XYZ file of C-alpha atoms in Angstrom:
781
model
C 277.519 176.472 72.500
C 280.983 175.084 72.850
C 282.159 172.687 70.190
C 284.865 170.089 69.831
C 286.522 172.432 67.301
C 287.366 174.767 70.166
C 289.077 171.851 71.856
C 291.310 171.286 68.882
C 292.187 174.971 68.488
C 293.060 175.229 72.188
C 295.338 172.192 71.884
C 297.171 173.781 68.986
C 297.732 177.059 70.765
C 299.003 175.333 73.910
C 301.362 172.909 72.200
C 302.485 175.075 69.325
C 301.992 172.221 66.893
C 298.943 170.056 66.190
C 301.022 166.987 65.284
C 302.681 167.051 68.690
C 299.276 166.831 70.356
C 298.266 163.913 68.146
C 301.376 162.000 69.172
C 300.915 162.857 72.829
C 297.298 161.701 72.784
C 298.431 158.230 71.821
C 300.657 158.062 74.869
C 298.128 159.294 77.400
C 294.452 158.537 77.689
C 292.095 161.423 77.116
C 290.448 162.760 80.265
C 287.028 163.742 81.451
C 287.004 166.169 84.364
C 283.953 165.800 86.604
C 283.172 168.790 88.808
C 281.005 167.611 91.683
C 280.686 167.191 95.404
C 282.455 163.989 96.354
C 282.940 161.706 99.377
C 283.820 162.017 102.175
C 281.353 164.894 101.796
C 278.020 163.426 102.829
C 275.409 164.435 100.301
C 273.318 162.673 97.688
C 275.163 164.165 94.710
C 278.522 163.071 96.118
C 277.267 159.498 96.392
C 275.655 159.713 92.947
C 278.913 160.894 91.368
C 280.911 158.195 93.099
C 278.525 155.518 91.794
C 278.507 156.956 88.276
C 282.296 157.218 88.076
C 282.699 153.669 89.366
C 280.216 152.420 86.767
C 281.978 154.279 83.948
C 285.350 152.858 84.946
C 283.999 149.330 85.309
C 282.190 149.421 81.995
C 284.557 151.281 79.710
C 287.893 150.261 81.214
C 290.716 152.071 79.436
C 288.596 154.224 77.137
C 289.357 157.423 79.045
C 290.439 158.692 82.446
C 288.059 160.406 84.841
C 289.484 163.064 87.114
C 287.522 164.762 89.858
C 287.311 168.390 90.829
C 285.606 168.402 94.233
C 283.184 171.221 95.027
C 283.597 172.874 98.404
C 282.538 176.036 100.182
C 283.737 177.891 103.243
C 281.485 175.624 105.334
C 282.394 172.381 103.532
C 286.077 171.380 103.710
C 287.256 167.783 103.376
C 290.291 165.576 102.897
C 290.023 163.502 99.724
C 291.554 160.413 98.209
C 293.928 160.305 95.258
C 291.109 160.379 92.717
C 290.407 164.056 93.525
C 292.957 166.087 91.560
C 291.465 169.536 92.045
C 289.247 171.390 94.529
C 286.927 174.268 93.641
C 285.776 176.439 96.546
C 282.640 178.056 95.173
C 282.858 180.862 97.723
C 286.337 181.867 96.570
C 286.904 183.768 93.288
C 290.596 182.851 93.261
C 289.596 179.185 93.350
C 287.617 179.623 90.113
C 290.630 181.231 88.425
C 292.982 178.528 89.659
C 290.665 175.764 88.423
C 290.443 177.410 84.991
C 294.222 177.657 84.726
C 294.686 174.006 85.702
C 292.089 172.842 83.184
C 293.598 174.949 80.404
C 297.080 173.622 81.143
C 296.060 169.978 80.653
C 295.453 169.423 76.941
C 294.347 165.822 77.524
C 291.134 167.014 79.202
C 288.539 166.733 76.443
C 285.338 167.274 78.407
C 284.123 168.904 81.613
C 281.082 167.359 83.306
C 279.402 169.372 86.057
C 276.971 167.852 88.555
C 274.782 170.889 89.147
C 272.704 171.788 92.158
C 271.641 175.416 92.644
C 272.759 175.347 96.293
C 276.356 174.688 95.250
C 276.605 178.068 93.517
C 273.981 180.132 95.370
C 276.521 182.754 96.503
C 278.473 182.954 93.244
C 276.029 182.526 90.367
C 277.721 185.184 88.220
C 281.165 183.760 88.887
C 279.930 180.299 87.958
C 278.582 181.571 84.631
C 281.869 183.361 83.941
C 283.688 180.099 84.726
C 281.525 178.253 82.185
C 282.056 180.899 79.543
C 285.822 180.800 80.061
C 286.157 177.055 79.510
C 287.513 176.287 76.056
C 286.417 172.679 75.934
C 282.958 171.070 75.713
C 280.823 170.961 78.847
C 277.961 168.694 79.915
C 275.765 169.933 82.777
C 273.841 167.382 84.857
C 270.842 169.093 86.483
C 269.873 167.401 89.738
C 267.098 169.915 90.369
C 264.799 171.559 87.813
C 262.447 174.047 89.452
C 258.996 174.553 87.898
C 257.326 177.931 87.462
C 260.586 179.897 87.277
C 260.755 183.640 87.644
C 262.439 185.648 84.915
C 265.784 185.796 86.717
C 265.930 182.019 87.261
C 264.824 181.347 83.693
C 267.529 183.638 82.324
C 270.143 182.061 84.577
C 269.331 178.505 83.463
C 269.250 179.524 79.805
C 272.719 181.058 80.170
C 273.975 177.828 81.696
C 272.455 175.883 78.799
C 274.074 178.163 76.231
C 277.491 177.243 77.600
C 276.961 173.474 77.533
C 276.907 170.954 74.731
C 274.148 169.058 76.544
C 272.054 169.188 79.684
C 271.142 165.927 81.394
C 268.143 165.341 83.657
C 266.793 162.230 85.349
C 263.042 162.376 84.772
C 260.640 163.031 81.924
C 259.053 165.776 84.009
C 262.354 167.645 84.350
C 262.905 167.407 80.609
C 259.391 168.724 79.969
C 259.875 171.668 82.350
C 263.157 172.680 80.706
C 261.511 172.635 77.302
C 258.139 174.211 78.098
C 259.014 176.613 80.912
C 262.652 177.522 80.181
C 262.492 177.368 76.386
C 265.431 174.968 75.983
C 265.488 172.889 72.815
C 264.610 169.208 73.139
C 267.743 168.058 71.282
C 269.844 169.910 73.843
C 268.478 167.756 76.694
C 269.271 164.116 77.418
C 267.285 162.179 79.998
C 269.367 159.579 81.851
C 267.523 158.095 84.852
C 269.171 157.964 88.248
C 271.232 154.781 88.454
C 270.135 151.789 90.494
C 272.316 149.001 91.847
C 272.197 145.459 90.574
C 271.789 143.476 93.755
C 272.702 139.886 94.452
C 269.550 139.193 96.413
C 269.706 137.354 99.709
C 266.605 135.867 101.305
C 264.654 138.308 103.467
C 264.370 135.855 106.365
C 268.119 135.140 106.269
C 268.890 138.841 106.524
C 266.345 139.420 109.279
C 268.053 136.721 111.296
C 271.467 138.275 110.592
C 270.329 141.647 111.976
C 268.243 140.128 114.810
C 264.873 141.151 113.388
C 263.370 137.640 113.337
C 259.585 137.618 113.527
C 259.277 141.328 112.717
C 257.642 142.969 109.707
C 260.055 145.687 108.678
C 259.187 149.136 107.400
C 262.194 151.281 106.511
C 263.316 154.637 105.217
C 266.803 156.029 104.861
C 268.825 159.067 103.907
C 270.318 162.140 105.523
C 267.696 163.257 108.012
C 265.989 166.623 107.861
C 262.451 168.064 107.996
C 262.078 167.545 104.233
C 261.974 163.774 104.813
C 258.748 164.159 106.834
C 259.527 161.068 108.933
C 256.875 162.245 111.386
C 254.206 161.301 108.852
C 255.124 157.639 109.297
C 255.336 157.960 113.082
C 251.808 159.403 113.129
C 250.597 156.483 110.987
C 252.254 153.777 113.088
C 249.644 153.430 115.882
C 246.953 152.405 113.383
C 249.395 150.010 111.697
C 250.552 148.413 114.963
C 246.980 147.851 116.071
C 246.565 145.346 113.214
C 250.221 144.262 112.917
C 251.828 144.388 116.385
C 255.133 142.920 115.145
C 255.931 145.910 112.893
C 259.320 147.604 113.289
C 260.149 150.893 111.546
C 263.846 151.453 110.736
C 264.999 155.071 110.334
C 268.379 154.667 108.676
C 270.800 157.566 108.382
C 272.425 160.428 110.210
C 271.289 164.034 110.257
C 272.217 166.039 107.175
C 275.621 167.675 107.924
C 274.476 171.136 106.790
C 271.403 170.952 108.992
C 273.463 169.686 111.895
C 275.784 172.714 111.638
C 272.801 175.064 111.722
C 270.421 173.353 114.149
C 272.265 170.410 115.671
C 270.037 167.359 116.249
C 266.834 169.315 116.699
C 264.896 167.345 114.078
C 266.034 163.928 115.310
C 265.235 164.872 118.905
C 261.756 165.949 117.823
C 261.259 162.529 116.198
C 262.495 160.744 119.310
C 260.118 162.761 121.465
C 257.223 161.811 119.183
C 258.211 158.151 119.502
C 257.986 158.532 123.289
C 254.672 160.389 123.158
C 253.060 157.786 120.879
C 254.534 154.860 122.879
C 256.405 153.527 119.840
C 259.705 152.634 121.496
C 259.318 148.925 120.669
C 258.371 149.704 117.077
C 260.942 152.290 115.947
C 264.695 151.877 115.662
C 267.070 154.729 114.765
C 270.222 153.654 112.928
C 272.065 156.906 113.478
C 275.025 156.703 111.119
C 276.070 156.992 107.475
C 275.608 153.342 106.470
C 278.061 151.723 104.062
C 276.544 150.551 100.771
C 276.703 146.744 101.322
C 275.022 147.078 104.721
C 272.457 149.534 103.379
C 271.480 147.173 100.567
C 270.974 144.398 103.113
C 268.770 146.609 105.288
C 266.659 147.394 102.240
C 266.445 143.761 101.139
C 265.158 142.686 104.550
C 262.498 145.429 104.483
C 258.954 144.297 103.799
C 257.973 147.826 102.725
C 260.034 150.928 101.965
C 258.496 154.308 102.842
C 259.402 157.528 101.055
C 257.572 160.478 102.605
C 259.287 163.574 101.207
C 257.134 166.661 101.573
C 258.762 168.565 98.684
C 256.628 168.434 95.494
C 259.515 169.956 93.531
C 261.989 167.178 94.416
C 262.690 165.854 90.928
C 264.499 162.685 91.913
C 265.703 160.819 94.967
C 268.814 158.700 95.284
C 267.366 156.967 98.353
C 264.283 156.023 96.343
C 266.567 154.542 93.660
C 268.386 152.392 96.212
C 265.070 150.918 97.338
C 264.139 150.155 93.738
C 267.455 148.339 93.332
C 266.541 145.978 96.159
C 263.072 145.186 94.865
C 261.364 146.775 97.869
C 257.598 147.277 97.654
C 257.431 151.080 97.868
C 254.912 153.548 99.232
C 255.792 157.112 98.252
C 254.571 160.655 98.207
C 254.033 162.070 94.686
C 257.421 163.489 93.762
C 257.955 163.379 89.956
C 260.386 160.450 90.201
C 257.844 158.338 92.091
C 254.968 159.241 89.776
C 256.971 158.164 86.725
C 258.285 154.928 88.202
C 255.511 153.581 90.440
C 252.547 153.809 88.082
C 250.885 150.714 86.616
C 251.096 148.489 89.697
C 254.722 149.093 90.618
C 254.098 150.850 93.936
C 251.598 152.965 95.878
C 251.377 156.774 95.874
C 249.948 158.644 98.875
C 249.440 162.367 99.450
C 252.033 164.558 101.138
C 251.760 164.626 104.937
C 248.851 162.168 105.076
C 249.314 159.668 107.934
C 245.840 158.295 107.244
C 246.590 157.369 103.617
C 250.036 156.078 104.530
C 248.617 153.835 107.270
C 245.956 152.455 104.936
C 248.539 151.690 102.260
C 250.912 149.939 104.687
C 248.134 147.792 106.135
C 246.945 146.848 102.639
C 250.416 145.664 101.664
C 251.084 143.812 104.917
C 247.849 141.868 104.449
C 248.775 140.722 100.943
C 252.057 138.863 100.370
C 251.284 138.327 96.675
C 250.629 142.028 96.144
C 253.969 142.902 97.733
C 255.731 140.321 95.566
C 254.033 141.587 92.404
C 254.893 145.213 93.167
C 258.493 144.171 93.761
C 258.849 142.201 90.523
C 257.008 144.849 88.494
C 259.305 147.565 89.824
C 262.420 145.490 89.095
C 261.273 144.970 85.503
C 260.331 148.614 85.058
C 263.614 149.942 86.411
C 265.995 147.440 84.783
C 267.098 150.071 82.293
C 268.225 152.303 85.166
C 270.988 149.962 86.386
C 274.243 151.833 86.908
C 275.765 149.828 84.053
C 273.089 151.219 81.715
C 273.571 154.707 83.137
C 277.279 154.372 82.358
C 276.535 153.360 78.770
C 274.159 156.308 78.285
C 276.661 158.758 79.767
C 279.548 157.303 77.764
C 277.654 157.673 74.508
C 276.613 161.226 75.398
C 280.123 162.243 76.449
C 281.500 160.913 73.175
C 278.883 162.840 71.220
C 279.737 166.009 73.146
C 283.358 165.793 71.977
C 282.499 164.890 68.364
C 283.344 161.185 68.851
C 286.928 161.813 69.944
C 286.636 159.190 72.672
C 287.177 155.560 71.719
C 284.631 153.674 73.829
C 286.057 150.256 74.692
C 283.827 147.885 76.612
C 285.581 146.127 79.490
C 284.957 142.387 79.648
C 283.662 141.203 83.033
C 285.504 138.521 84.941
C 284.090 135.023 84.499
C 281.399 134.523 87.148
C 279.831 131.071 87.619
C 277.540 132.024 90.519
C 274.270 131.949 88.593
C 275.144 128.784 86.671
C 275.890 127.075 89.975
C 272.727 128.486 91.513
C 270.662 127.037 88.651
C 272.293 123.624 89.010
C 271.018 120.882 91.294
C 272.695 117.523 91.841
C 270.628 116.291 88.873
C 271.222 118.977 86.260
C 270.792 122.619 85.303
C 267.238 123.964 85.729
C 265.643 125.281 82.565
C 264.151 128.639 83.590
C 264.472 131.361 86.219
C 262.063 134.044 87.409
C 264.428 136.991 87.164
C 267.321 135.551 89.226
C 265.420 132.795 91.096
C 265.653 129.237 89.671
C 262.209 127.957 88.682
C 262.357 124.255 89.538
C 258.827 123.780 88.201
C 260.208 124.370 84.694
C 262.232 121.164 84.958
C 265.316 120.322 82.922
C 266.279 119.820 79.289
C 268.952 117.855 77.494
C 269.594 120.975 75.385
C 270.612 123.088 78.386
C 272.695 120.395 80.041
C 274.536 119.618 76.796
C 275.483 123.285 76.373
C 276.381 123.506 80.066
C 278.714 120.500 79.733
C 280.575 122.187 76.868
C 280.766 125.481 78.785
C 282.127 123.864 81.942
C 284.651 121.833 79.931
C 285.837 125.049 78.296
C 286.001 126.773 81.665
C 288.188 123.968 83.015
C 290.389 124.115 79.919
C 290.934 127.859 80.255
C 291.308 128.084 84.043
C 292.274 124.652 85.315
C 290.027 125.327 88.326
C 288.809 122.121 89.914
C 285.422 123.490 90.979
C 284.359 122.842 87.380
C 284.793 119.084 87.725
C 281.702 118.607 89.884
C 279.548 120.322 87.278
C 281.101 118.487 84.349
C 280.051 115.253 86.030
C 276.507 116.491 86.783
C 275.862 117.630 83.213
C 277.366 114.483 81.692
C 275.261 112.292 83.988
C 272.171 114.166 82.857
C 272.983 113.400 79.216
C 273.367 109.746 80.159
C 269.981 109.930 81.922
C 268.371 111.169 78.694
C 270.053 108.487 76.587
C 267.652 105.654 75.741
C 268.242 101.924 75.131
C 267.368 102.351 71.438
C 270.280 104.834 71.005
C 267.946 107.884 70.965
C 267.747 110.842 73.338
C 264.824 112.446 75.156
C 264.938 116.153 75.917
C 262.356 117.192 78.524
C 262.504 116.123 82.176
C 260.263 117.475 84.929
C 261.235 118.476 88.449
C 260.576 114.927 89.665
C 263.003 113.509 87.078
C 260.224 112.097 84.895
C 260.293 112.409 81.103
C 257.375 114.588 80.009
C 254.761 114.179 77.285
C 256.455 116.978 75.376
C 259.056 114.459 74.227
C 256.408 112.741 72.099
C 255.076 115.937 70.507
C 258.314 117.720 69.574
C 260.952 116.812 66.992
C 263.999 115.820 69.021
C 266.583 115.771 66.226
C 268.124 119.112 67.218
C 268.408 117.939 70.844
C 270.129 114.785 69.666
C 272.539 116.916 67.637
C 273.386 119.039 70.686
C 273.975 115.897 72.759
C 276.464 114.575 70.184
C 278.192 117.979 70.107
C 278.573 117.911 73.902
C 279.701 114.287 74.060
C 282.246 114.824 71.294
C 283.654 117.915 73.000
C 283.799 116.178 76.379
C 285.594 113.172 74.890
C 288.175 115.225 72.971
C 289.432 117.022 76.111
C 289.346 113.973 78.399
C 293.151 113.753 78.694
C 293.084 116.989 80.686
C 290.677 115.539 83.257
C 291.284 113.549 86.448
C 291.142 109.769 86.114
C 287.578 109.512 87.401
C 286.267 111.767 84.641
C 288.446 110.068 82.047
C 286.408 106.958 82.809
C 283.248 108.978 82.238
C 284.678 110.094 78.902
C 284.883 106.450 77.888
C 281.130 106.332 78.501
C 280.778 109.283 76.116
C 282.820 107.324 73.571
C 280.504 104.337 73.976
C 277.393 106.442 73.401
C 278.828 108.129 70.303
C 279.760 104.739 68.855
C 276.324 103.286 69.614
C 274.433 106.192 68.040
C 276.261 106.160 64.691
C 273.552 104.267 62.827
C 270.689 106.156 64.412
C 272.055 109.649 63.826
C 272.831 108.836 60.187
C 269.063 108.987 59.552
C 268.734 112.582 60.807
C 267.781 115.290 58.274
C 267.268 118.442 60.363
C 269.770 121.005 59.071
C 270.834 122.254 62.478
C 270.920 118.774 63.971
C 273.304 117.731 61.190
C 275.436 120.797 61.935
C 275.647 120.037 65.670
C 276.524 116.419 64.912
C 279.303 117.506 62.546
C 280.729 119.694 65.305
C 280.553 116.872 67.849
C 282.125 114.313 65.532
C 284.800 116.829 64.511
C 285.915 117.096 68.136
C 285.533 113.352 68.664
C 287.814 112.716 65.683
C 290.394 115.055 67.168
C 291.115 112.256 69.602
C 289.835 109.113 67.873
C 289.891 109.172 64.107
C 287.116 106.924 62.838
C 286.273 106.064 59.251
C 282.630 105.613 60.210
C 282.357 109.037 61.753
C 284.396 110.745 59.054
C 281.931 109.258 56.582
C 279.067 110.709 58.632
C 280.707 114.140 58.646
C 281.178 113.916 54.890
C 277.602 112.715 54.366
C 276.013 115.541 56.374
C 278.309 118.215 54.954
C 277.622 117.040 51.408
C 273.902 117.163 52.113
C 274.293 120.767 53.342
C 276.426 121.546 50.295
C 273.614 120.412 47.995
C 271.160 122.575 49.951
C 273.497 125.534 49.512
C 273.789 124.960 45.767
C 270.033 124.640 45.439
C 269.244 127.929 47.207
C 272.190 130.135 46.255
C 272.100 132.779 43.530
C 274.034 135.987 42.835
C 272.604 137.665 45.951
C 271.480 134.893 48.319
C 274.315 132.698 49.650
C 272.686 130.412 52.141
C 271.587 126.828 52.750
C 267.906 127.661 53.138
C 265.525 130.218 51.686
C 265.432 132.039 55.019
C 267.586 132.967 57.992
C 266.067 131.814 61.262
C 267.776 130.731 64.481
C 271.219 129.212 65.077
C 272.337 130.290 61.606
C 276.068 130.505 62.287
C 276.146 126.864 63.399
C 275.654 125.831 59.762
C 278.695 127.684 58.466
C 280.808 126.621 61.419
C 279.835 122.989 60.817
C 280.890 123.235 57.181
C 284.259 124.598 58.280
C 284.620 121.767 60.814
C 283.790 119.295 58.043
C 286.480 120.858 55.853
C 289.034 120.603 58.658
C 288.108 116.986 59.351
C 287.992 115.763 55.719
C 290.283 118.178 53.913
C 287.492 118.981 51.421
C 288.272 122.453 49.973
C 284.731 122.861 48.606
C 283.332 122.568 52.120
C 285.816 125.238 53.236
C 284.892 127.588 50.386
C 281.161 127.226 51.027
C 281.702 127.681 54.771
C 283.414 131.032 54.236
C 281.029 132.227 51.513
C 277.954 131.429 53.593
C 279.384 132.851 56.809
C 280.411 136.112 55.167
C 276.903 136.345 53.697
C 275.376 135.814 57.146
C 277.628 138.418 58.749
C 276.675 140.923 56.047
C 273.052 140.533 57.186
C 273.531 140.653 60.946
C 276.259 143.291 61.328
C 275.642 147.013 61.093
C 279.093 148.591 61.228
C 280.442 147.480 64.622
C 277.132 146.242 66.041
C 275.628 142.785 65.728
C 271.874 142.441 65.325
C 271.051 138.744 65.059
C 267.959 137.505 63.281
C 264.947 137.877 65.539
C 263.081 134.843 66.828
C 259.953 136.766 65.809
C 260.931 138.076 62.366
C 262.815 135.672 60.126
C 264.663 137.059 57.119
C 263.353 135.445 53.937
C 265.111 135.297 50.600
C 264.418 138.559 48.776
C 263.621 140.536 51.955
C 265.516 143.702 52.823
C 267.189 143.233 56.187
C 266.492 146.902 56.973
C 262.754 146.176 56.884
C 262.944 143.420 59.499
C 261.793 144.896 62.803
C 264.029 144.854 65.868
C 263.359 142.793 68.951
C 263.480 139.129 69.800
C 267.277 138.854 69.717
C 268.453 135.856 71.708
C 271.753 135.464 73.600
C 272.116 131.963 72.176
C 272.311 133.292 68.606
C 274.927 135.874 69.528
C 276.889 133.188 71.349
C 276.754 130.734 68.441
C 277.987 133.492 66.132
C 280.896 134.249 68.456
C 281.835 130.555 68.622
C 281.757 130.382 64.825
C 283.921 133.498 64.494
C 286.368 131.976 66.949
C 286.765 128.992 64.609
C 286.902 131.105 61.442
C 289.514 133.433 62.982
C 291.854 130.484 63.523
C 291.559 129.322 59.906
C 291.281 132.695 58.142
C 293.590 134.720 60.335
C 293.639 138.042 58.485
C 289.985 138.362 57.481
C 288.711 140.423 60.412
C 286.817 137.711 62.290
C 288.631 138.419 65.565
C 287.538 142.061 65.494
C 283.971 141.122 64.621
C 283.995 138.624 67.480
C 284.876 141.426 69.915
C 282.129 143.644 68.501
C 279.628 140.792 68.773
C 280.505 140.154 72.414
C 279.847 143.813 73.180
C 276.178 143.074 72.404
C 276.011 141.534 75.887
C 277.613 144.664 77.385
C 275.329 147.252 75.810
C 276.331 147.607 72.164
C 272.806 146.823 70.968
C 269.847 148.832 69.744
C 268.662 149.654 73.305
C 272.179 150.387 74.643
C 271.479 148.161 77.646
C 273.345 145.336 79.285
C 272.152 141.793 78.597
C 274.650 140.209 80.986
C 274.098 140.769 84.705
C 277.548 141.141 86.314
C 276.070 140.946 89.795
C 274.455 137.500 89.490
C 276.656 136.131 86.704
C 273.486 135.349 84.745
C 272.349 136.564 81.351
C 268.962 138.042 80.529
C 266.752 135.944 78.285
C 266.303 138.314 75.372
C 266.572 141.755 73.823
C 263.157 142.911 72.707
C 262.151 145.973 70.713
C 261.689 148.215 73.773
C 262.856 146.223 76.789
C 265.145 143.474 78.062
C 263.606 140.241 79.358
C 265.078 140.078 82.869
C 264.616 136.353 83.433
C 267.986 134.627 83.582
C 267.371 131.082 82.369
C 269.873 128.325 81.620
C 269.939 128.799 77.837
C 270.863 132.471 77.946
C 273.216 132.221 80.932
C 275.162 129.260 79.540
C 275.233 130.934 76.115
C 276.843 134.017 77.635
C 279.393 131.870 79.439
C 280.311 130.106 76.185
C 280.766 133.482 74.508
C 282.840 134.862 77.385
C 285.089 131.810 77.394
C 285.997 132.452 73.767
C 288.097 135.298 75.244
C 290.217 133.328 77.750
C 290.654 135.285 80.945
C 293.278 132.957 82.348
C 296.119 131.353 80.466
C 296.656 127.824 81.683
C 298.648 124.745 80.872
C 295.416 123.041 79.902
C 294.558 125.784 77.399
C 298.008 125.763 75.826
C 298.008 121.990 75.531
C 294.557 121.897 73.944
C 295.216 124.707 71.448
C 298.553 123.186 70.428
C 296.920 119.820 69.797
C 294.028 121.339 67.838
C 296.250 123.453 65.612
C 298.523 120.497 64.920
C 295.601 118.305 63.879
C 293.920 121.045 61.837
C 297.186 121.654 59.973
């Protein structure tokens, strides 16, 4: 196998001096060369590579450069864009030699990644092996096809390929098993990374049907480059029995004929299908969309489909890109039993039918068309089961593998997404922000909470501060009005409101002190930044002032630790604008109470306010720091830092945050390593980031800024599952990181928590931001 050591020795021989290479590497990003078919070539691997490269660039930003070497043959010649730096004609020996010389000449290329399909190299297998053997840098081979029951020649060929690669990647468990059991390749040499799927911003099916003039039709669809292997005729043979029960069915056949097939046979296969349509009298029930459809349009066709049909007749087809697209769109799927389908569609995620069986296919389609709930369940189950296959997760898996292949010479830097308010706005009615969502769909039956609207008010205030964008003002008013709605004549707050705007019985069975604390935090933050707001909202801020003044006596009786912490934060911000002896006394009272708790529990090892770490831990340390800034009490400041550093020592593992689970609290005396993973909540990561933001301003050289960046990467995949928690397509955030899966529901708590965390890294510098920060620093000094 090649090793990263060979890379270093090659650099030295090319440059003449190792130090020169080290200096040069700082000036130019290291490169990954991907050898693959690439658009405008029309084939599945070209599209796959384009999607993967885009995902890697979007996710890892300036970590490395990706250059493309496009695979061609004497029958496949294309004009490429600027991203293609090299072309390898696999039918031309001189092309192999030229590619090798170009790769050797560029010492910034650290890794070669080859998207492998046997057909690419069928005429030059020996030359391809010689090419691999001649490369002096690590290689990763991505097998798109793994053939079972290999003969001795094929087995030997694949083993030789494997011997010249650091790793082989495959997309299914079955392919991995075949390589191990039938080709004798070691398990640790194989990495399974599922075919990527697109995160889709779902549009209503009826809306899309109207857009494409399919109103009143039940849509069956299939797509891809047409050829006999697709076995489209199986569906055509099944259609008469389907139409008899469902006369409004329309079958969409999306895609042009495969270019290679077209060169050999022309449109013979498509013409055969058209003739069958005529023979079976299906003209009103079949529509050919005879072109290579652009991705946005394709995703809309799939979203409007009631059922997606995959009828490949090839039992050795390991994986299908077209199948993956349908999964992305949440289509209920009926498929023949290729390995990809068997792995994904089991356990009520789809229906499997035999190859070339119109009878079974017709029965399955009719069953699904009769049952809307079954179709919906299959769709949601498939979305949950395939969440880990999103292109963003595929990028993370590939990035980690590529770095391992080059002995960690790549510095993987996660790229922060742009601020996206779409999901927050989608969750928000004129009354407030809805509590829960079913995946991406707001669940109005879950009602509203003061907790969520208080956090949303702070988030939207911060968004306005950082961007100055006036679309935030509408939402600031909505969330503030909701807090006013929950405020009671006796200066208390209620938390739970149903969809009909009625307070629920839950308010009488749950301790509401923490909710009250969050309300004071939000009101204090809103009031402190009121000078930046238009006059109308400045008047609303006076209402916030009135409420804070009225609640002083009532909140002084609160004893919940976290409620006291939230109140300290709110009064700290309130006192930024209106210094009040009454409220300073409250800050001092609560902070002193927390100080006594700290002194009671602390020993040489345990440095915390309670005998356990549960939820919202960082809020306690942040509140103590706010109390120190407000009162000037150095003891509060010392305890804030001591406790926060203790907390960080428990929830950070090198550069990865792992917050205390909502299922497994860490008790005094427990070993954090023995606490099981799972149950990590976005809100806890967000609170920790907000606390580090405050600590970084006060303790500027103690590493809190760096830890804050590492903590934010939890949302982007730097977690124990290496999966995204933030959905860049919707702008929402998933509800939790469990031991083996991510909870895909995107409720208000998690989505607002992500937004708060993201806004601690201002994307836009504005006059409002500068003015606020200047005022805060002046007052804190």
